[in-house]
Coordinates of N, CA and C in Angstrom, one line a residue:
M1 N 1.4 25.7 1.9 CA 2.2 25.7 0.7 C 1.3 25.4 -0.5
E2 N 1.8 25.9 -1.7 CA 1.2 25.5 -2.9 C 2.0 24.4 -3.5
I3 N 1.4 23.3 -3.8 CA 2.1 22.1 -4.2 C 1.5 21.5 -5.4
G4 N 2.4 21.1 -6.3 CA 1.9 20.4 -7.5 C 2.2 19.0 -7.4
I5 N 1.3 18.1 -7.9 CA 1.5 16.7 -7.8 C 1.2 16.2 -9.2
I6 N 2.2 15.6 -9.8 CA 2.0 14.9 -11.2 C 1.9 13.4 -11.0
G7 N 0.7 13.0 -11.2 CA 0.4 11.5 -10.9 C -0.7 11.4 -9.9
A8 N -1.8 10.8 -10.2 CA -3.1 10.8 -9.3 C -3.3 9.3 -9.0
G9 N -2.3 8.5 -9.0 CA -2.5 7.1 -8.6 C -2.6 7.0 -7.1
L10 N -2.2 5.7 -6.7 CA -2.4 5.4 -5.2 C -1.6 6.3 -4.3
I11 N -0.3 6.6 -4.7 CA 0.5 7.4 -3.8 C 0.2 8.9 -4.1
G12 N 0.2 9.3 -5.3 CA -0.1 10.7 -5.7 C -1.5 11.1 -5.2
G13 N -2.4 10.3 -5.4 CA -3.8 10.7 -5.0 C -4.0 10.8 -3.4
T14 N -3.3 9.8 -2.8 CA -3.3 9.8 -1.3 C -2.6 11.1 -0.8
L15 N -1.4 11.4 -1.3 CA -0.7 12.7 -0.9 C -1.6 13.9 -1.2
A16 N -2.2 13.9 -2.3 CA -3.1 15.1 -2.6 C -4.1 15.3 -1.5
R17 N -4.9 14.2 -1.2 CA -5.9 14.2 -0.2 C -5.3 14.7 1.2
R18 N -4.3 14.1 1.6 CA -3.7 14.4 2.9 C -3.2 15.7 3.0
L19 N -2.4 16.1 2.0 CA -1.8 17.5 2.1 C -2.9 18.5 2.0
G20 N -3.9 18.3 1.2 CA -5.0 19.2 1.1 C -5.8 19.4 2.4
A21 N -6.0 18.3 3.1 CA -6.6 18.3 4.4 C -5.8 19.0 5.4
L22 N -4.5 19.1 5.3 CA -3.6 19.8 6.2 C -3.6 21.3 5.9
G23 N -4.3 21.7 4.8 CA -4.4 23.2 4.6 C -3.6 23.7 3.4
H24 N -2.8 22.8 2.8 CA -2.0 23.2 1.6 C -2.9 23.2 0.4
R25 N -2.5 24.0 -0.6 CA -3.2 24.2 -1.8 C -2.5 23.2 -2.9
V26 N -3.3 22.3 -3.4 CA -2.6 21.2 -4.2 C -3.3 21.2 -5.5
V27 N -2.4 21.3 -6.6 CA -2.9 21.1 -7.9 C -2.4 19.7 -8.3
V28 N -3.3 18.7 -8.7 CA -3.0 17.4 -9.0 C -3.3 17.1 -10.5
A29 N -2.4 16.4 -11.2 CA -2.6 16.1 -12.6 C -2.5 14.6 -12.8
N30 N -3.3 14.1 -13.7 CA -3.2 12.7 -14.2 C -2.8 12.7 -15.6
S31 N -2.7 11.5 -16.3 CA -2.3 11.5 -17.7 C -3.4 11.7 -18.7
R32 N -4.6 11.8 -18.2 CA -5.8 11.9 -19.1 C -6.5 13.2 -19.1
G33 N -6.1 14.1 -18.3 CA -6.7 15.5 -18.2 C -7.5 15.7 -16.9
P34 N -7.7 17.0 -16.5 CA -8.3 17.3 -15.2 C -9.7 16.9 -15.2
E35 N -10.4 16.8 -16.3 CA -11.8 16.5 -16.2 C -12.1 15.0 -16.0
T36 N -11.0 14.2 -16.0 CA -11.2 12.8 -15.8 C -10.9 12.3 -14.4
H37 N -10.5 13.2 -13.4 CA -10.2 12.8 -12.1 C -11.4 12.1 -11.4
D38 N -11.2 11.2 -10.5 CA -12.2 10.7 -9.6 C -12.8 11.8 -8.8
E39 N -14.2 11.8 -8.7 CA -14.8 12.9 -8.0 C -14.4 13.0 -6.7
S40 N -14.1 11.9 -6.0 CA -13.7 12.0 -4.6 C -12.4 12.7 -4.4
L41 N -11.5 12.6 -5.4 CA -10.2 13.4 -5.4 C -10.5 14.8 -5.9
A42 N -11.2 15.0 -6.9 CA -11.5 16.4 -7.5 C -12.1 17.2 -6.4
S43 N -13.0 16.7 -5.6 CA -13.7 17.5 -4.6 C -13.1 17.5 -3.2
A44 N -12.0 16.9 -3.1 CA -11.3 16.8 -1.8 C -10.8 18.2 -1.3
P45 N -10.9 18.6 0.0 CA -10.5 19.9 0.4 C -9.0 20.2 0.0
G46 N -8.9 21.4 -0.5 CA -7.6 21.9 -0.9 C -7.0 21.4 -2.2
V47 N -7.8 20.5 -2.9 CA -7.2 19.8 -4.1 C -8.0 20.5 -5.3
T48 N -7.2 20.8 -6.3 CA -7.7 21.3 -7.6 C -7.1 20.5 -8.7
P49 N -8.0 19.8 -9.6 CA -7.5 19.1 -10.7 C -6.8 20.1 -11.7
G50 N -5.7 19.7 -12.4 CA -5.0 20.5 -13.3 C -4.3 19.7 -14.4
T51 N -3.6 20.3 -15.3 CA -2.8 19.6 -16.2 C -1.4 19.4 -15.6
A52 N -0.6 18.5 -16.3 CA 0.7 18.3 -15.7 C 1.6 19.5 -15.8
A53 N 1.4 20.3 -16.8 CA 2.1 21.6 -16.9 C 1.7 22.5 -15.8
Q54 N 0.5 22.5 -15.4 CA 0.0 23.4 -14.3 C 0.6 22.9 -13.0
A55 N 0.6 21.5 -12.8 CA 1.1 21.0 -11.5 C 2.6 21.3 -11.5
A56 N 3.4 21.2 -12.6 CA 4.7 21.5 -12.6 C 5.1 22.9 -12.3
D57 N 4.2 23.8 -12.4 CA 4.4 25.2 -12.2 C 4.3 25.7 -10.7
H58 N 5.0 24.9 -10.0 CA 5.1 25.1 -8.5 C 6.5 25.0 -8.0
D59 N 6.8 25.6 -6.9 CA 8.1 25.5 -6.3 C 8.4 24.2 -5.7
L60 N 7.3 23.5 -5.3 CA 7.4 22.1 -4.8 C 6.5 21.2 -5.7
V61 N 7.2 20.2 -6.3 CA 6.4 19.3 -7.2 C 6.7 17.9 -6.8
I62 N 5.6 17.1 -6.5 CA 5.7 15.7 -6.2 C 5.4 14.9 -7.5
V63 N 6.4 14.1 -7.9 CA 6.2 13.3 -9.0 C 6.0 11.8 -8.6
S64 N 4.8 11.4 -9.1 CA 4.4 10.0 -8.8 C 3.8 9.3 -10.0
V65 N 4.7 9.0 -11.0 CA 4.4 8.5 -12.2 C 5.3 7.3 -12.5
P66 N 5.0 6.4 -13.4 CA 5.9 5.4 -13.8 C 7.3 6.0 -14.2
T67 N 8.3 5.3 -13.8 CA 9.6 5.9 -13.9 C 9.9 6.2 -15.4
K68 N 9.4 5.4 -16.3 CA 9.7 5.5 -17.7 C 9.1 6.9 -18.2
A69 N 8.1 7.4 -17.5 CA 7.4 8.7 -17.9 C 8.2 9.9 -17.5
V70 N 9.2 9.8 -16.6 CA 9.9 11.0 -16.2 C 10.5 11.9 -17.2
P71 N 11.2 11.3 -18.3 CA 11.8 12.2 -19.3 C 10.7 13.0 -20.1
D72 N 9.5 12.6 -20.1 CA 8.5 13.3 -20.9 C 7.7 14.3 -20.1
L73 N 8.0 14.5 -18.8 CA 7.2 15.4 -18.0 C 7.4 16.9 -18.6
P74 N 6.3 17.6 -18.6 CA 6.3 19.0 -19.2 C 6.9 19.9 -18.1
G75 N 7.3 21.1 -18.6 CA 7.7 22.2 -17.7 C 9.1 22.2 -17.4
A76 N 9.5 23.4 -16.8 CA 10.9 23.5 -16.4 C 11.1 23.3 -14.9
F77 N 12.1 22.5 -14.5 CA 12.2 22.1 -13.1 C 13.3 22.7 -12.5
A78 N 14.2 23.5 -13.1 CA 15.4 24.1 -12.5 C 15.1 24.9 -11.3
G79 N 15.7 24.5 -10.2 CA 15.6 25.3 -8.9 C 14.4 24.8 -8.1
K80 N 13.5 24.0 -8.6 CA 12.3 23.6 -7.9 C 12.6 22.3 -7.0
I81 N 12.0 22.1 -5.9 CA 12.1 20.9 -5.1 C 11.2 19.9 -5.8
V82 N 11.7 18.8 -6.2 CA 11.0 17.8 -6.9 C 11.0 16.5 -5.9
V83 N 9.9 16.0 -5.5 CA 9.9 14.8 -4.6 C 9.6 13.6 -5.5
D84 N 10.6 12.8 -5.6 CA 10.5 11.6 -6.4 C 9.9 10.4 -5.6
T85 N 8.7 10.0 -5.8 CA 8.1 9.0 -5.1 C 8.1 7.6 -5.9
N86 N 8.8 7.6 -7.0 CA 8.7 6.5 -8.0 C 9.5 5.3 -7.5
N87 N 9.2 4.2 -8.1 CA 10.0 3.0 -8.0 C 10.1 2.4 -9.4
Y88 N 11.2 1.9 -9.7 CA 11.5 1.4 -11.0 C 11.1 -0.1 -11.0
Y89 N 10.1 -0.5 -11.9 CA 9.7 -1.8 -12.1 C 9.9 -2.2 -13.6
P90 N 10.9 -2.9 -14.0 CA 11.1 -3.3 -15.4 C 9.9 -3.9 -16.1
S91 N 9.0 -4.6 -15.4 CA 7.9 -5.2 -15.9 C 6.8 -4.1 -16.4
R92 N 6.9 -3.0 -15.8 CA 6.0 -1.9 -16.2 C 6.8 -0.8 -17.1
D93 N 8.1 -0.5 -16.6 CA 8.8 0.6 -17.3 C 9.6 0.1 -18.4
G94 N 9.7 -1.2 -18.7 CA 10.7 -1.7 -19.6 C 12.1 -1.6 -19.0
Q95 N 13.1 -2.1 -19.7 CA 14.5 -2.0 -19.2 C 15.0 -0.7 -19.5
I96 N 15.6 -0.1 -18.4 CA 16.2 1.2 -18.5 C 17.7 0.9 -18.2
A97 N 18.5 1.0 -19.3 CA 19.9 0.5 -19.2 C 20.7 1.1 -18.0
E98 N 20.6 2.4 -17.8 CA 21.4 3.1 -16.8 C 21.0 2.5 -15.4
I99 N 19.7 2.4 -15.2 CA 19.3 1.9 -13.9 C 19.7 0.4 -13.7
D100 N 19.6 -0.4 -14.7 CA 20.0 -1.7 -14.7 C 21.5 -1.9 -14.4
A101 N 22.2 -0.8 -14.8 CA 23.6 -0.9 -14.6 C 24.1 -0.4 -13.2
G102 N 23.1 0.1 -12.4 CA 23.4 0.4 -11.1 C 23.1 1.9 -10.7
T103 N 22.7 2.7 -11.6 CA 22.3 4.1 -11.3 C 21.0 4.1 -10.5
P104 N 21.0 4.7 -9.3 CA 19.7 4.8 -8.6 C 18.7 5.4 -9.4
S105 N 17.4 4.9 -9.3 CA 16.4 5.4 -10.2 C 16.1 6.9 -9.9
S106 N 16.3 7.4 -8.8 CA 16.1 8.8 -8.5 C 17.3 9.7 -9.1
R107 N 18.5 9.1 -9.1 CA 19.5 9.9 -9.9 C 19.3 9.9 -11.3
W108 N 18.7 8.8 -11.9 CA 18.3 8.8 -13.3 C 17.3 9.8 -13.5
A109 N 16.3 9.9 -12.7 CA 15.2 10.9 -12.8 C 15.8 12.4 -12.7
A110 N 16.7 12.6 -11.7 CA 17.3 13.8 -11.6 C 18.0 14.3 -12.9
D111 N 18.7 13.4 -13.5 CA 19.4 13.6 -14.7 C 18.5 14.1 -15.8
H112 N 17.2 13.7 -15.8 CA 16.2 14.1 -16.8 C 15.4 15.3 -16.4
L113 N 15.6 15.8 -15.2 CA 14.9 17.0 -14.7 C 16.0 18.1 -14.4
A114 N 16.4 18.7 -15.5 CA 17.6 19.6 -15.3 C 17.5 20.6 -14.3
G115 N 18.4 20.6 -13.3 CA 18.4 21.7 -12.3 C 17.5 21.5 -11.1
A116 N 16.7 20.4 -11.2 CA 15.8 20.1 -10.1 C 16.5 19.8 -8.8
R117 N 16.0 20.1 -7.7 CA 16.5 19.7 -6.4 C 15.7 18.5 -5.9
V118 N 16.1 17.4 -6.4 CA 15.4 16.1 -6.3 C 15.6 15.5 -4.9
V119 N 14.4 15.1 -4.3 CA 14.5 14.4 -3.0 C 13.7 13.1 -3.2
K120 N 14.3 11.9 -2.8 CA 13.6 10.7 -2.8 C 12.8 10.5 -1.5
A121 N 11.5 10.3 -1.6 CA 10.7 10.1 -0.4 C 9.3 9.5 -0.8
F122 N 8.7 8.9 0.1 CA 7.4 8.3 0.0 C 7.3 7.1 -0.9
N123 N 8.5 6.5 -1.4 CA 8.5 5.4 -2.2 C 8.5 4.1 -1.5
S124 N 8.8 4.1 -0.2 CA 9.0 2.9 0.6 C 7.8 2.5 1.4
I125 N 6.7 3.2 1.3 CA 5.6 3.0 2.1 C 4.3 2.7 1.3
N126 N 3.5 1.8 1.7 CA 2.3 1.4 1.0 C 1.3 2.6 1.1
W127 N 0.5 2.8 0.1 CA -0.4 3.9 0.0 C -1.4 3.9 1.2
R128 N -1.9 2.6 1.5 CA -2.8 2.6 2.7 C -2.2 3.0 4.0
Q129 N -1.0 2.7 4.3 CA -0.3 3.1 5.5 C 0.0 4.6 5.3
L130 N 0.3 5.1 4.1 CA 0.5 6.5 4.0 C -0.8 7.3 4.3
G131 N -1.9 6.7 4.0 CA -3.2 7.4 4.2 C -3.6 7.4 5.6
D132 N -3.4 6.2 6.3 CA -4.1 5.9 7.6 C -3.1 5.8 8.8
A133 N -1.8 5.6 8.6 CA -1.0 5.1 9.7 C -0.2 6.3 10.4
G134 N -0.4 7.5 10.0 CA 0.3 8.6 10.6 C -0.1 8.8 12.1
Q135 N 0.9 9.2 12.9 CA 0.7 9.3 14.4 C 1.4 10.6 14.7
P136 N 1.0 11.2 15.9 CA 1.6 12.4 16.4 C 3.1 12.1 16.7
A137 N 3.9 13.2 16.6 CA 5.3 13.1 17.0 C 5.5 12.6 18.4
G138 N 6.4 11.7 18.6 CA 6.7 11.2 19.9 C 5.9 9.9 20.2
T139 N 5.0 9.5 19.3 CA 4.3 8.2 19.5 C 5.2 7.0 19.4
P140 N 5.3 6.1 20.3 CA 6.2 5.0 20.2 C 5.9 4.1 19.0
G141 N 6.8 3.8 18.3 CA 6.6 2.9 17.1 C 6.2 3.7 15.9
R142 N 6.2 5.1 15.9 CA 5.8 5.9 14.8 C 6.6 5.5 13.6
I143 N 6.0 5.2 12.4 CA 6.7 4.8 11.2 C 7.6 5.9 10.7
A144 N 8.8 5.6 10.3 CA 9.8 6.5 9.8 C 10.0 6.3 8.3
L145 N 10.0 7.4 7.6 CA 10.3 7.3 6.1 C 11.7 7.8 5.8
P146 N 12.4 7.1 5.0 CA 13.8 7.6 4.6 C 13.6 8.7 3.5
V147 N 14.5 9.6 3.6 CA 14.6 10.8 2.7 C 16.0 10.9 2.2
A148 N 16.2 10.8 0.9 CA 17.6 11.0 0.3 C 17.6 12.2 -0.7
G149 N 18.7 12.9 -0.7 CA 18.8 14.0 -1.6 C 20.1 14.8 -1.3
D150 N 20.5 15.6 -2.3 CA 21.7 16.3 -2.3 C 21.5 17.7 -1.7
D151 N 20.4 18.2 -1.6 CA 20.1 19.6 -1.2 C 19.5 19.7 0.2
A152 N 20.2 20.1 1.1 CA 19.9 20.1 2.5 C 18.5 20.9 2.8
E153 N 18.4 22.0 2.1 CA 17.1 22.8 2.4 C 16.0 22.0 1.8
A154 N 16.1 21.5 0.6 CA 15.0 20.7 0.0 C 14.6 19.6 0.9
K155 N 15.6 18.8 1.5 CA 15.3 17.8 2.4 C 14.6 18.2 3.6
R156 N 14.9 19.4 4.1 CA 14.3 19.9 5.3 C 12.9 20.2 5.0
V157 N 12.5 20.8 3.9 CA 11.2 21.1 3.5 C 10.4 19.9 3.4
V158 N 10.8 18.8 2.7 CA 10.2 17.6 2.5 C 10.0 16.9 3.9
S159 N 11.0 17.0 4.7 CA 10.9 16.3 6.0 C 9.9 17.0 6.9
E160 N 9.7 18.2 6.8 CA 8.6 18.9 7.6 C 7.2 18.4 7.1
L161 N 7.1 18.2 5.8 CA 5.8 17.7 5.3 C 5.6 16.3 5.8
I162 N 6.6 15.5 5.9 CA 6.5 14.1 6.2 C 6.0 14.1 7.8
D163 N 6.7 14.9 8.5 CA 6.3 15.0 10.0 C 4.9 15.4 10.2
A164 N 4.4 16.4 9.4 CA 3.1 16.9 9.5 C 2.1 15.8 9.1
L165 N 2.5 15.0 8.2 CA 1.6 13.8 7.7 C 1.6 12.7 8.8
G166 N 2.5 12.8 9.8 CA 2.4 11.8 10.9 C 3.4 10.7 10.9
F167 N 4.6 11.0 10.3 CA 5.7 10.0 10.2 C 7.0 10.7 10.7
D168 N 7.9 9.9 11.2 CA 9.2 10.3 11.5 C 10.0 10.3 10.2
V169 N 11.2 11.0 10.2 CA 12.1 11.1 9.1 C 13.4 10.5 9.5
V170 N 14.0 9.7 8.5 CA 15.3 9.2 8.7 C 16.2 9.7 7.4
D171 N 17.3 10.5 7.7 CA 18.1 10.9 6.6 C 18.8 9.8 6.0
A172 N 18.5 9.5 4.7 CA 19.1 8.3 4.0 C 20.3 8.7 3.2
G173 N 20.8 10.0 3.3 CA 22.0 10.4 2.7 C 21.7 11.1 1.4
P174 N 22.8 11.2 0.6 CA 22.7 11.9 -0.7 C 21.9 11.0 -1.7
L175 N 21.5 11.6 -2.8 CA 20.6 11.0 -3.8 C 21.3 9.7 -4.3
D176 N 22.6 9.6 -4.4 CA 23.3 8.4 -4.9 C 23.1 7.3 -3.9
E177 N 22.7 7.5 -2.7 CA 22.4 6.4 -1.7 C 21.0 6.0 -1.7
S178 N 20.2 6.6 -2.5 CA 18.7 6.3 -2.5 C 18.3 4.9 -2.9
W179 N 19.3 4.2 -3.5 CA 19.1 2.8 -3.8 C 18.8 2.0 -2.5
R180 N 19.3 2.5 -1.4 CA 19.0 1.7 -0.2 C 17.5 1.7 0.3
Q181 N 16.7 2.5 -0.4 CA 15.3 2.5 0.0 C 14.4 2.0 -1.2
E182 N 15.0 1.5 -2.2 CA 14.3 1.0 -3.4 C 13.7 -0.4 -3.2
P183 N 12.8 -0.9 -4.0 CA 12.1 -2.2 -3.8 C 13.2 -3.3 -3.6
G184 N 12.9 -4.2 -2.7 CA 13.8 -5.3 -2.5 C 14.9 -5.0 -1.3
T185 N 14.9 -3.8 -0.8 CA 15.8 -3.5 0.3 C 15.1 -3.7 1.6
P186 N 15.9 -3.8 2.8 CA 15.2 -4.1 4.0 C 14.2 -3.0 4.5
V187 N 14.4 -1.8 4.1 CA 13.5 -0.8 4.6 C 12.3 -0.7 3.8
Y188 N 12.3 -1.2 2.6 CA 11.1 -1.1 1.7 C 9.9 -1.9 2.3
G189 N 8.8 -1.1 2.6 CA 7.6 -1.7 3.1 C 7.7 -2.2 4.5
A190 N 8.8 -1.8 5.2 CA 9.0 -2.4 6.5 C 8.2 -1.7 7.6
D191 N 7.7 -0.5 7.4 CA 7.0 0.3 8.4 C 7.7 0.3 9.7
A192 N 9.0 0.4 9.6 CA 9.8 0.5 10.9 C 9.9 1.8 11.5
D193 N 10.2 1.9 12.8 CA 10.4 3.2 13.4 C 11.7 3.7 13.0
A194 N 12.1 4.9 13.6 CA 13.3 5.5 13.1 C 14.6 4.7 13.4
N195 N 14.7 4.0 14.5 CA 15.8 3.2 14.8 C 15.8 2.0 13.8
G196 N 14.7 1.3 13.6 CA 14.6 0.3 12.7 C 14.9 0.6 11.3
A197 N 14.4 1.8 10.8 CA 14.7 2.3 9.5 C 16.2 2.5 9.3
R198 N 16.9 3.1 10.3 CA 18.3 3.3 10.1 C 19.0 2.0 10.0
T199 N 18.6 1.0 10.9 CA 19.3 -0.3 10.8 C 19.0 -0.9 9.4
A200 N 17.8 -0.8 8.9 CA 17.5 -1.4 7.6 C 18.3 -0.7 6.5
L201 N 18.4 0.6 6.5 CA 19.1 1.3 5.5 C 20.6 0.9 5.5
A202 N 21.2 0.7 6.7 CA 22.6 0.4 6.8 C 22.8 -1.1 6.3
A203 N 21.7 -2.0 6.4 CA 21.9 -3.4 6.0 C 21.7 -3.6 4.6
A204 N 21.2 -2.6 3.8 CA 21.0 -2.7 2.4 C 22.2 -3.2 1.7
A205 N 22.1 -4.1 0.7 CA 23.3 -4.5 0.0 C 22.8 -4.7 -1.5
R206 N 23.8 -4.5 -2.4 CA 23.5 -4.7 -3.8 C 24.0 -6.1 -4.2

C-alpha cells in the first residue's frame, strides 16, 4: 500500500519504519520539513520524507500529532481512511472544551477532518512495544490492539495492517466508543491479549 503518515514522533516514526519494512511505500512528514528528519528514519526501507500535504495525499493517512494540531492539518480528507493514533493530554494540548465535556478525542478529530473515515488505533500501546513486541498470528499471549470506527471497510483495512505488524485486533465498536481506549482506561498500556483487551474495554467507566 501507499501510506501517508503525518507525525514522525515515537508512534509515527515507529509505524513508518515497520510499515516500510513490510513492503509498503510510506511518505512521512514532521512539523519542520522533510529535510529535518532523523537520518535513520529518512533512510529506512520504504520510507520517503515529505511534507504534511504530501503525506495527506494518500488514500490511507495515519495521523500521529498532538491533538490540538488536528484542525490545522493540510489537505482534503474526505473519503480517505484516517488512522487517529492521538491521545488528548491537556498539559500539552491545552483545554479543549468539547473533549473535556465528554466528546471522545477521535470524534472531535473526525469533526475537523470533514468526510474522513476515521479509525482509532495504535493509541493504547507504547512505541517500544509497537516496534518490538509483534508476534505471528496464533502466538499465545499475542498483544491485541483495540480498533474503533464507524466505517466497517476502513476498520478491516486497518485491522489487516495491525495483524501484519504482529498484533491481534479487538473491535472496540463505533468511534463514539473510542473513549474506552483512551488514557486512564483499563486497556490503555495493558498489552493484554484479545480476551484481556475485550474484558478491559468492557470494564472502562467514565
